[in-house]
Amino acid sequence: MKKIETITDATLVRQYLEGSEDALSKLINRHQQRIYNFIYSKVFDRDVTEDIFQDTFIKVIRTLKRGKYNEEGKFLPWTMRIAHNLVIDYFRKNNRMPKFDNSGDFNIFSVLQDEDLNAEKLMVKDQIESDVKKLIEELPEDQKEVLIMRIYRDMSFKEIAERTDVSINTALGRMRYALINLRKVIEKHDIVLTKY
Amino acid sequence: MEKIYFNQPPNKKVEKLNPKKETIQFLLNYSKALSIIEGKHMSYENLLN
């Protein structure tokens, strides 16, 4: 029987830090599908996924080469976290960008929709969005995923169920618990999320 | 509750995707080209093409 040799991520990271480019190739090869599909499950666009995947590993490479990576046997979760943060950055940038439709008609209201917000209100609005995002970050991964897809990506529960490979009842249940948990945290800490 | 949303439950599996070979090659080349130069108080990135 053929012996299967398994080199741990920690060993590959160490080999890479010692100058082995082949170790990096193995690390990417080992985790590429999982990371790529994780990104795609959030953005649903192959080109954007490709960009975020590339940026994720650029960040990984730079951090490793700078000696800033603390090995705790958690290479994949660390890389997934980087990818996750880049996905959030992508949505954050897109939400703030003025959107133009492709009809050829210029719609001034698509650019000026927040015109009535003064600097203070904008700051409050940003703060609330930021607070809510922090609260969402505290949710269990499966609940957070469903909530982001439903609220930020406006996906139907049917789509969410398909994307997360669970039944629609499970997706609905996760959303319900996500909202219950958010409400609990907000009440427990007396957090005020009022716009003005 | 499922019936409220659609008639048939989803059983379609999501296709597993992989990055392009060009992307992987770019990353490997980037890694080879990147070097970090440590200064007294800062470190500098050097990219050799």
PDB file of C-alpha atoms in Angstrom:
ATOM      1  CA  MET A   1       0.000   0.000   0.000  1.00  0.00           C
ATOM      2  CA  LYS A   2       1.283   3.406  -0.968  1.00  0.00           C
ATOM      3  CA  LYS A   3       2.126   5.690   1.942  1.00  0.00           C
ATOM      4  CA  ILE A   4       0.481   9.095   1.694  1.00  0.00           C
ATOM      5  CA  GLU A   5       2.846  11.822   2.769  1.00  0.00           C
ATOM      6  CA  THR A   6       1.126  14.764   4.408  1.00  0.00           C
ATOM      7  CA  ILE A   7       3.109  17.863   5.077  1.00  0.00           C
ATOM      8  CA  THR A   8       1.344  20.198   7.471  1.00  0.00           C
ATOM      9  CA  ASP A   9       0.623  23.810   6.583  1.00  0.00           C
ATOM     10  CA  ALA A  10       2.923  24.869   9.409  1.00  0.00           C
ATOM     11  CA  THR A  11       5.818  22.950   7.836  1.00  0.00           C
ATOM     12  CA  LEU A  12       5.103  24.425   4.416  1.00  0.00           C
ATOM     13  CA  VAL A  13       4.994  27.926   5.881  1.00  0.00           C
ATOM     14  CA  ARG A  14       8.316  27.327   7.607  1.00  0.00           C
ATOM     15  CA  GLN A  15       9.849  25.969   4.395  1.00  0.00           C
ATOM     16  CA  TYR A  16       8.560  29.004   2.508  1.00  0.00           C
ATOM     17  CA  LEU A  17      10.082  31.345   5.079  1.00  0.00           C
ATOM     18  CA  GLU A  18      13.354  29.487   4.601  1.00  0.00           C
ATOM     19  CA  GLY A  19      13.221  30.267   0.898  1.00  0.00           C
ATOM     20  CA  SER A  20      11.317  27.410  -0.696  1.00  0.00           C
ATOM     21  CA  GLU A  21       9.010  28.843  -3.355  1.00  0.00           C
ATOM     22  CA  ASP A  22       7.765  25.327  -3.990  1.00  0.00           C
ATOM     23  CA  ALA A  23       6.262  25.319  -0.490  1.00  0.00           C
ATOM     24  CA  LEU A  24       4.140  28.344  -1.400  1.00  0.00           C
ATOM     25  CA  SER A  25       3.007  26.602  -4.551  1.00  0.00           C
ATOM     26  CA  LYS A  26       1.896  23.622  -2.452  1.00  0.00           C
ATOM     27  CA  LEU A  27       0.068  25.844   0.023  1.00  0.00           C
ATOM     28  CA  ILE A  28      -1.806  27.638  -2.751  1.00  0.00           C
ATOM     29  CA  ASN A  29      -2.555  24.382  -4.503  1.00  0.00           C
ATOM     30  CA  ARG A  30      -3.850  22.826  -1.290  1.00  0.00           C
ATOM     31  CA  HIS A  31      -6.239  25.637  -0.369  1.00  0.00           C
ATOM     32  CA  GLN A  32      -7.031  27.414  -3.633  1.00  0.00           C
ATOM     33  CA  GLN A  33     -10.368  25.754  -4.265  1.00  0.00           C
ATOM     34  CA  ARG A  34     -11.725  26.364  -0.788  1.00  0.00           C
ATOM     35  CA  ILE A  35     -10.667  30.001  -0.701  1.00  0.00           C
ATOM     36  CA  TYR A  36     -11.775  30.678  -4.259  1.00  0.00           C
ATOM     37  CA  ASN A  37     -15.210  29.152  -3.673  1.00  0.00           C
ATOM     38  CA  PHE A  38     -15.561  30.997  -0.396  1.00  0.00           C
ATOM     39  CA  ILE A  39     -14.980  34.304  -2.207  1.00  0.00           C
ATOM     40  CA  TYR A  40     -17.237  33.340  -5.099  1.00  0.00           C
ATOM     41  CA  SER A  41     -20.038  32.380  -2.686  1.00  0.00           C
ATOM     42  CA  LYS A  42     -20.040  36.007  -1.530  1.00  0.00           C
ATOM     43  CA  VAL A  43     -19.526  37.997  -4.723  1.00  0.00           C
ATOM     44  CA  PHE A  44     -20.909  35.706  -7.476  1.00  0.00           C
ATOM     45  CA  ASP A  45     -18.647  37.181 -10.095  1.00  0.00           C
ATOM     46  CA  ARG A  46     -15.729  35.260 -11.544  1.00  0.00           C
ATOM     47  CA  ASP A  47     -13.634  38.326 -12.361  1.00  0.00           C
ATOM     48  CA  VAL A  48     -14.123  39.897  -8.938  1.00  0.00           C
ATOM     49  CA  THR A  49     -13.406  36.535  -7.311  1.00  0.00           C
ATOM     50  CA  GLU A  50     -10.193  36.242  -9.303  1.00  0.00           C
ATOM     51  CA  ASP A  51      -9.124  39.730  -8.162  1.00  0.00           C
ATOM     52  CA  ILE A  52      -9.944  39.123  -4.503  1.00  0.00           C
ATOM     53  CA  PHE A  53      -8.271  35.717  -4.569  1.00  0.00           C
ATOM     54  CA  GLN A  54      -5.135  37.319  -6.023  1.00  0.00           C
ATOM     55  CA  ASP A  55      -5.185  40.160  -3.481  1.00  0.00           C
ATOM     56  CA  THR A  56      -5.649  37.661  -0.667  1.00  0.00           C
ATOM     57  CA  PHE A  57      -2.491  35.778  -1.553  1.00  0.00           C
ATOM     58  CA  ILE A  58      -0.550  38.963  -2.236  1.00  0.00           C
ATOM     59  CA  LYS A  59      -1.358  39.932   1.338  1.00  0.00           C
ATOM     60  CA  VAL A  60      -0.417  36.455   2.557  1.00  0.00           C
ATOM     61  CA  ILE A  61       2.921  36.587   0.728  1.00  0.00           C
ATOM     62  CA  ARG A  62       3.751  40.098   1.962  1.00  0.00           C
ATOM     63  CA  THR A  63       2.869  39.246   5.559  1.00  0.00           C
ATOM     64  CA  LEU A  64       4.902  36.047   5.497  1.00  0.00           C
ATOM     65  CA  LYS A  65       7.916  37.723   3.902  1.00  0.00           C
ATOM     66  CA  ARG A  66       7.777  40.547   6.423  1.00  0.00           C
ATOM     67  CA  GLY A  67       7.878  37.977   9.218  1.00  0.00           C
ATOM     68  CA  LYS A  68       4.589  39.238  10.641  1.00  0.00           C
ATOM     69  CA  TYR A  69       2.818  35.889  10.597  1.00  0.00           C
ATOM     70  CA  ASN A  70       2.468  34.117  13.938  1.00  0.00           C
ATOM     71  CA  GLU A  71       2.254  30.433  13.285  1.00  0.00           C
ATOM     72  CA  GLU A  72      -0.343  28.738  15.416  1.00  0.00           C
ATOM     73  CA  GLY A  73      -1.192  25.983  12.997  1.00  0.00           C
ATOM     74  CA  LYS A  74      -3.939  28.103  11.557  1.00  0.00           C
ATOM     75  CA  PHE A  75      -2.826  29.056   8.089  1.00  0.00           C
ATOM     76  CA  LEU A  76      -6.169  28.381   6.405  1.00  0.00           C
ATOM     77  CA  PRO A  77      -8.390  30.253   8.907  1.00  0.00           C
ATOM     78  CA  TRP A  78      -5.959  33.154   8.749  1.00  0.00           C
ATOM     79  CA  THR A  79      -6.056  33.227   4.953  1.00  0.00           C
ATOM     80  CA  MET A  80      -9.847  32.892   4.959  1.00  0.00           C
ATOM     81  CA  ARG A  81     -10.047  35.870   7.305  1.00  0.00           C
ATOM     82  CA  ILE A  82      -7.967  37.954   4.895  1.00  0.00           C
ATOM     83  CA  ALA A  83     -10.239  36.908   2.024  1.00  0.00           C
ATOM     84  CA  HIS A  84     -13.303  37.685   4.115  1.00  0.00           C
ATOM     85  CA  ASN A  85     -12.019  41.182   4.948  1.00  0.00           C
ATOM     86  CA  LEU A  86     -11.256  41.861   1.288  1.00  0.00           C
ATOM     87  CA  VAL A  87     -14.771  40.772   0.331  1.00  0.00           C
ATOM     88  CA  ILE A  88     -16.184  43.209   2.886  1.00  0.00           C
ATOM     89  CA  ASP A  89     -13.918  45.965   1.506  1.00  0.00           C
ATOM     90  CA  TYR A  90     -15.212  45.188  -1.978  1.00  0.00           C
ATOM     91  CA  PHE A  91     -18.857  45.549  -0.916  1.00  0.00           C
ATOM     92  CA  ARG A  92     -18.073  48.641   1.122  1.00  0.00           C
ATOM     93  CA  LYS A  93     -16.455  50.322  -1.871  1.00  0.00           C
ATOM     94  CA  ASN A  94     -19.257  49.320  -4.208  1.00  0.00           C
ATOM     95  CA  ASN A  95     -22.007  50.516  -1.903  1.00  0.00           C
ATOM     96  CA  ARG A  96     -20.418  53.931  -1.694  1.00  0.00           C
ATOM     97  CA  MET A  97     -19.709  54.286  -5.383  1.00  0.00           C
ATOM     98  CA  PRO A  98     -22.304  56.223  -7.387  1.00  0.00           C
ATOM     99  CA  LYS A  99     -24.054  53.778  -9.690  1.00  0.00           C
ATOM    100  CA  PHE A 100     -24.904  54.561 -13.288  1.00  0.00           C
ATOM    101  CA  ASP A 101     -27.326  52.437 -15.208  1.00  0.00           C
ATOM    102  CA  ASN A 102     -26.449  51.407 -18.721  1.00  0.00           C
ATOM    103  CA  SER A 103     -29.509  52.840 -20.404  1.00  0.00           C
ATOM    104  CA  GLY A 104     -27.611  55.806 -21.763  1.00  0.00           C
ATOM    105  CA  ASP A 105     -29.682  58.238 -19.692  1.00  0.00           C
ATOM    106  CA  PHE A 106     -27.842  59.993 -16.962  1.00  0.00           C
ATOM    107  CA  ASN A 107     -29.803  59.913 -13.723  1.00  0.00           C
ATOM    108  CA  ILE A 108     -28.650  62.747 -11.505  1.00  0.00           C
ATOM    109  CA  PHE A 109     -30.481  61.251  -8.493  1.00  0.00           C
ATOM    110  CA  SER A 110     -28.272  58.190  -8.559  1.00  0.00           C
ATOM    111  CA  VAL A 111     -25.382  60.495  -7.645  1.00  0.00           C
ATOM    112  CA  LEU A 112     -27.192  62.934  -5.404  1.00  0.00           C
ATOM    113  CA  GLN A 113     -29.312  60.556  -3.356  1.00  0.00           C
ATOM    114  CA  ASP A 114     -27.467  61.368  -0.099  1.00  0.00           C
ATOM    115  CA  GLU A 115     -27.290  65.093  -0.788  1.00  0.00           C
ATOM    116  CA  ASP A 116     -29.494  65.976   2.181  1.00  0.00           C
ATOM    117  CA  LEU A 117     -27.078  64.390   4.631  1.00  0.00           C
ATOM    118  CA  ASN A 118     -24.758  66.919   6.178  1.00  0.00           C
ATOM    119  CA  ALA A 119     -21.314  65.983   7.475  1.00  0.00           C
ATOM    120  CA  GLU A 120     -22.555  65.186  10.969  1.00  0.00           C
ATOM    121  CA  LYS A 121     -25.394  63.010   9.732  1.00  0.00           C
ATOM    122  CA  LEU A 122     -23.044  61.231   7.403  1.00  0.00           C
ATOM    123  CA  MET A 123     -20.725  60.497  10.297  1.00  0.00           C
ATOM    124  CA  VAL A 124     -23.609  59.136  12.354  1.00  0.00           C
ATOM    125  CA  LYS A 125     -24.773  57.040   9.420  1.00  0.00           C
ATOM    126  CA  ASP A 126     -21.261  55.654   8.920  1.00  0.00           C
ATOM    127  CA  GLN A 127     -20.967  54.954  12.632  1.00  0.00           C
ATOM    128  CA  ILE A 128     -24.244  53.049  12.709  1.00  0.00           C
ATOM    129  CA  GLU A 129     -23.248  51.001   9.675  1.00  0.00           C
ATOM    130  CA  SER A 130     -19.903  50.289  11.249  1.00  0.00           C
ATOM    131  CA  ASP A 131     -21.506  49.291  14.588  1.00  0.00           C
ATOM    132  CA  VAL A 132     -23.959  46.967  12.887  1.00  0.00           C
ATOM    133  CA  LYS A 133     -21.144  45.347  10.914  1.00  0.00           C
ATOM    134  CA  LYS A 134     -19.196  44.785  14.130  1.00  0.00           C
ATOM    135  CA  LEU A 135     -22.254  43.191  15.725  1.00  0.00           C
ATOM    136  CA  ILE A 136     -22.738  40.963  12.691  1.00  0.00           C
ATOM    137  CA  GLU A 137     -19.095  39.898  12.949  1.00  0.00           C
ATOM    138  CA  GLU A 138     -19.865  38.478  16.396  1.00  0.00           C
ATOM    139  CA  LEU A 139     -22.490  36.096  15.047  1.00  0.00           C
ATOM    140  CA  PRO A 140     -21.727  32.421  14.445  1.00  0.00           C
ATOM    141  CA  GLU A 141     -20.355  31.896  10.925  1.00  0.00           C
ATOM    142  CA  ASP A 142     -23.417  30.138   9.489  1.00  0.00           C
ATOM    143  CA  GLN A 143     -25.830  32.787  10.786  1.00  0.00           C
ATOM    144  CA  LYS A 144     -23.590  35.622   9.665  1.00  0.00           C
ATOM    145  CA  GLU A 145     -23.346  34.184   6.166  1.00  0.00           C
ATOM    146  CA  VAL A 146     -27.124  33.961   5.742  1.00  0.00           C
ATOM    147  CA  LEU A 147     -27.701  37.429   7.184  1.00  0.00           C
ATOM    148  CA  ILE A 148     -25.128  39.059   4.881  1.00  0.00           C
ATOM    149  CA  MET A 149     -26.559  37.326   1.823  1.00  0.00           C
ATOM    150  CA  ARG A 150     -30.111  38.334   2.763  1.00  0.00           C
ATOM    151  CA  ILE A 151     -29.597  41.890   3.958  1.00  0.00           C
ATOM    152  CA  TYR A 152     -26.532  43.134   2.085  1.00  0.00           C
ATOM    153  CA  ARG A 153     -26.834  41.097  -1.085  1.00  0.00           C
ATOM    154  CA  ASP A 154     -30.622  41.060  -1.205  1.00  0.00           C
ATOM    155  CA  MET A 155     -30.721  37.365  -2.075  1.00  0.00           C
ATOM    156  CA  SER A 156     -33.850  35.277  -1.723  1.00  0.00           C
ATOM    157  CA  PHE A 157     -33.888  32.408   0.745  1.00  0.00           C
ATOM    158  CA  LYS A 158     -34.062  30.049  -2.196  1.00  0.00           C
ATOM    159  CA  GLU A 159     -30.777  31.438  -3.547  1.00  0.00           C
ATOM    160  CA  ILE A 160     -29.206  31.411  -0.090  1.00  0.00           C
ATOM    161  CA  ALA A 161     -30.211  27.789   0.414  1.00  0.00           C
ATOM    162  CA  GLU A 162     -28.657  26.844  -2.927  1.00  0.00           C
ATOM    163  CA  ARG A 163     -25.458  28.745  -2.310  1.00  0.00           C
ATOM    164  CA  THR A 164     -24.881  27.441   1.189  1.00  0.00           C
ATOM    165  CA  ASP A 165     -25.979  23.938   0.268  1.00  0.00           C
ATOM    166  CA  VAL A 166     -28.645  23.684   2.974  1.00  0.00           C
ATOM    167  CA  SER A 167     -32.420  23.390   2.931  1.00  0.00           C
ATOM    168  CA  ILE A 168     -34.483  26.544   2.779  1.00  0.00           C
ATOM    169  CA  ASN A 169     -35.799  25.817   6.283  1.00  0.00           C
ATOM    170  CA  THR A 170     -32.246  25.750   7.615  1.00  0.00           C
ATOM    171  CA  ALA A 171     -31.471  29.048   5.904  1.00  0.00           C
ATOM    172  CA  LEU A 172     -34.636  30.568   7.370  1.00  0.00           C
ATOM    173  CA  GLY A 173     -33.743  29.201  10.798  1.00  0.00           C
ATOM    174  CA  ARG A 174     -30.243  30.651  10.621  1.00  0.00           C
ATOM    175  CA  MET A 175     -31.635  34.043   9.644  1.00  0.00           C
ATOM    176  CA  ARG A 176     -34.104  33.904  12.518  1.00  0.00           C
ATOM    177  CA  TYR A 177     -31.406  33.057  15.044  1.00  0.00           C
ATOM    178  CA  ALA A 178     -29.076  35.677  13.584  1.00  0.00           C
ATOM    179  CA  LEU A 179     -31.719  38.357  14.217  1.00  0.00           C
ATOM    180  CA  ILE A 180     -32.543  36.995  17.681  1.00  0.00           C
ATOM    181  CA  ASN A 181     -28.868  36.987  18.620  1.00  0.00           C
ATOM    182  CA  LEU A 182     -28.309  40.485  17.240  1.00  0.00           C
ATOM    183  CA  ARG A 183     -31.289  41.756  19.200  1.00  0.00           C
ATOM    184  CA  LYS A 184     -29.981  40.093  22.377  1.00  0.00           C
ATOM    185  CA  VAL A 185     -26.565  41.716  22.043  1.00  0.00           C
ATOM    186  CA  ILE A 186     -28.105  45.124  21.302  1.00  0.00           C
ATOM    187  CA  GLU A 187     -30.388  44.897  24.336  1.00  0.00           C
ATOM    188  CA  LYS A 188     -27.718  43.483  26.635  1.00  0.00           C
ATOM    189  CA  HIS A 189     -25.301  46.303  25.900  1.00  0.00           C
ATOM    190  CA  ASP A 190     -27.923  49.065  25.533  1.00  0.00           C
ATOM    191  CA  ILE A 191     -26.648  49.872  22.073  1.00  0.00           C
ATOM    192  CA  VAL A 192     -28.509  52.676  20.338  1.00  0.00           C
ATOM    193  CA  LEU A 193     -28.788  52.318  16.583  1.00  0.00           C
ATOM    194  CA  THR A 194     -30.990  55.297  15.827  1.00  0.00           C
ATOM    195  CA  LYS A 195     -30.340  57.252  12.690  1.00  0.00           C
ATOM    196  CA  TYR A 196     -30.963  60.830  13.760  1.00  0.00           C
TER     197      TYR A 196
ATOM    198  CA  MET B   1     -42.486  27.270   5.685  1.00  0.00           C
ATOM    199  CA  GLU B   2     -40.515  26.035   2.709  1.00  0.00           C
ATOM    200  CA  LYS B   3     -43.692  25.945   0.657  1.00  0.00           C
ATOM    201  CA  ILE B   4     -44.146  29.661   1.133  1.00  0.00           C
ATOM    202  CA  TYR B   5     -40.983  30.348  -0.810  1.00  0.00           C
ATOM    203  CA  PHE B   6     -40.973  27.817  -3.613  1.00  0.00           C
ATOM    204  CA  ASN B   7     -42.581  24.619  -4.819  1.00  0.00           C
ATOM    205  CA  GLN B   8     -39.619  22.284  -4.987  1.00  0.00           C
ATOM    206  CA  PRO B   9     -36.744  22.187  -2.488  1.00  0.00           C
ATOM    207  CA  PRO B  10     -33.325  23.019  -3.940  1.00  0.00           C
ATOM    208  CA  ASN B  11     -31.086  20.079  -4.634  1.00  0.00           C
ATOM    209  CA  LYS B  12     -28.750  21.668  -7.143  1.00  0.00           C
ATOM    210  CA  LYS B  13     -25.110  21.340  -6.083  1.00  0.00           C
ATOM    211  CA  VAL B  14     -22.886  24.356  -6.457  1.00  0.00           C
ATOM    212  CA  GLU B  15     -20.107  23.801  -8.962  1.00  0.00           C
ATOM    213  CA  LYS B  16     -16.612  23.817  -7.471  1.00  0.00           C
ATOM    214  CA  LEU B  17     -14.487  26.491  -9.068  1.00  0.00           C
ATOM    215  CA  ASN B  18     -10.763  27.054  -9.285  1.00  0.00           C
ATOM    216  CA  PRO B  19      -8.694  30.162  -9.983  1.00  0.00           C
ATOM    217  CA  LYS B  20      -7.121  30.662 -13.388  1.00  0.00           C
ATOM    218  CA  LYS B  21      -3.662  29.219 -13.986  1.00  0.00           C
ATOM    219  CA  GLU B  22      -2.499  32.732 -14.870  1.00  0.00           C
ATOM    220  CA  THR B  23      -3.491  33.972 -11.419  1.00  0.00           C
ATOM    221  CA  ILE B  24      -1.556  31.209  -9.686  1.00  0.00           C
ATOM    222  CA  GLN B  25       1.453  31.822 -11.923  1.00  0.00           C
ATOM    223  CA  PHE B  26       1.274  35.551 -11.193  1.00  0.00           C
ATOM    224  CA  LEU B  27       1.301  34.867  -7.448  1.00  0.00           C
ATOM    225  CA  LEU B  28       4.275  32.520  -7.685  1.00  0.00           C
ATOM    226  CA  ASN B  29       6.177  35.049  -9.808  1.00  0.00           C
ATOM    227  CA  TYR B  30       5.209  37.842  -7.418  1.00  0.00           C
ATOM    228  CA  SER B  31       6.537  35.845  -4.511  1.00  0.00           C
ATOM    229  CA  LYS B  32       9.828  35.188  -6.310  1.00  0.00           C
ATOM    230  CA  ALA B  33      10.200  38.843  -7.229  1.00  0.00           C
ATOM    231  CA  LEU B  34       9.361  40.265  -3.802  1.00  0.00           C
ATOM    232  CA  SER B  35      12.066  40.819  -1.265  1.00  0.00           C
ATOM    233  CA  ILE B  36      11.942  42.693   2.017  1.00  0.00           C
ATOM    234  CA  ILE B  37      14.813  44.918   2.999  1.00  0.00           C
ATOM    235  CA  GLU B  38      14.992  45.604   6.701  1.00  0.00           C
ATOM    236  CA  GLY B  39      16.029  49.130   7.621  1.00  0.00           C
ATOM    237  CA  LYS B  40      16.733  50.544  11.055  1.00  0.00           C
ATOM    238  CA  HIS B  41      13.192  51.576  11.838  1.00  0.00           C
ATOM    239  CA  MET B  42      11.352  50.427   8.741  1.00  0.00           C
ATOM    240  CA  SER B  43      11.285  47.632   6.245  1.00  0.00           C
ATOM    241  CA  TYR B  44      11.160  48.216   2.497  1.00  0.00           C
ATOM    242  CA  GLU B  45       9.595  46.110  -0.185  1.00  0.00           C
ATOM    243  CA  ASN B  46      11.589  45.509  -3.302  1.00  0.00           C
ATOM    244  CA  LEU B  47       9.963  44.024  -6.390  1.00  0.00           C
ATOM    245  CA  LEU B  48      12.408  42.770  -8.994  1.00  0.00           C
ATOM    246  CA  ASN B  49      10.907  41.998 -12.365  1.00  0.00           C
TER     247      ASN B  49
END
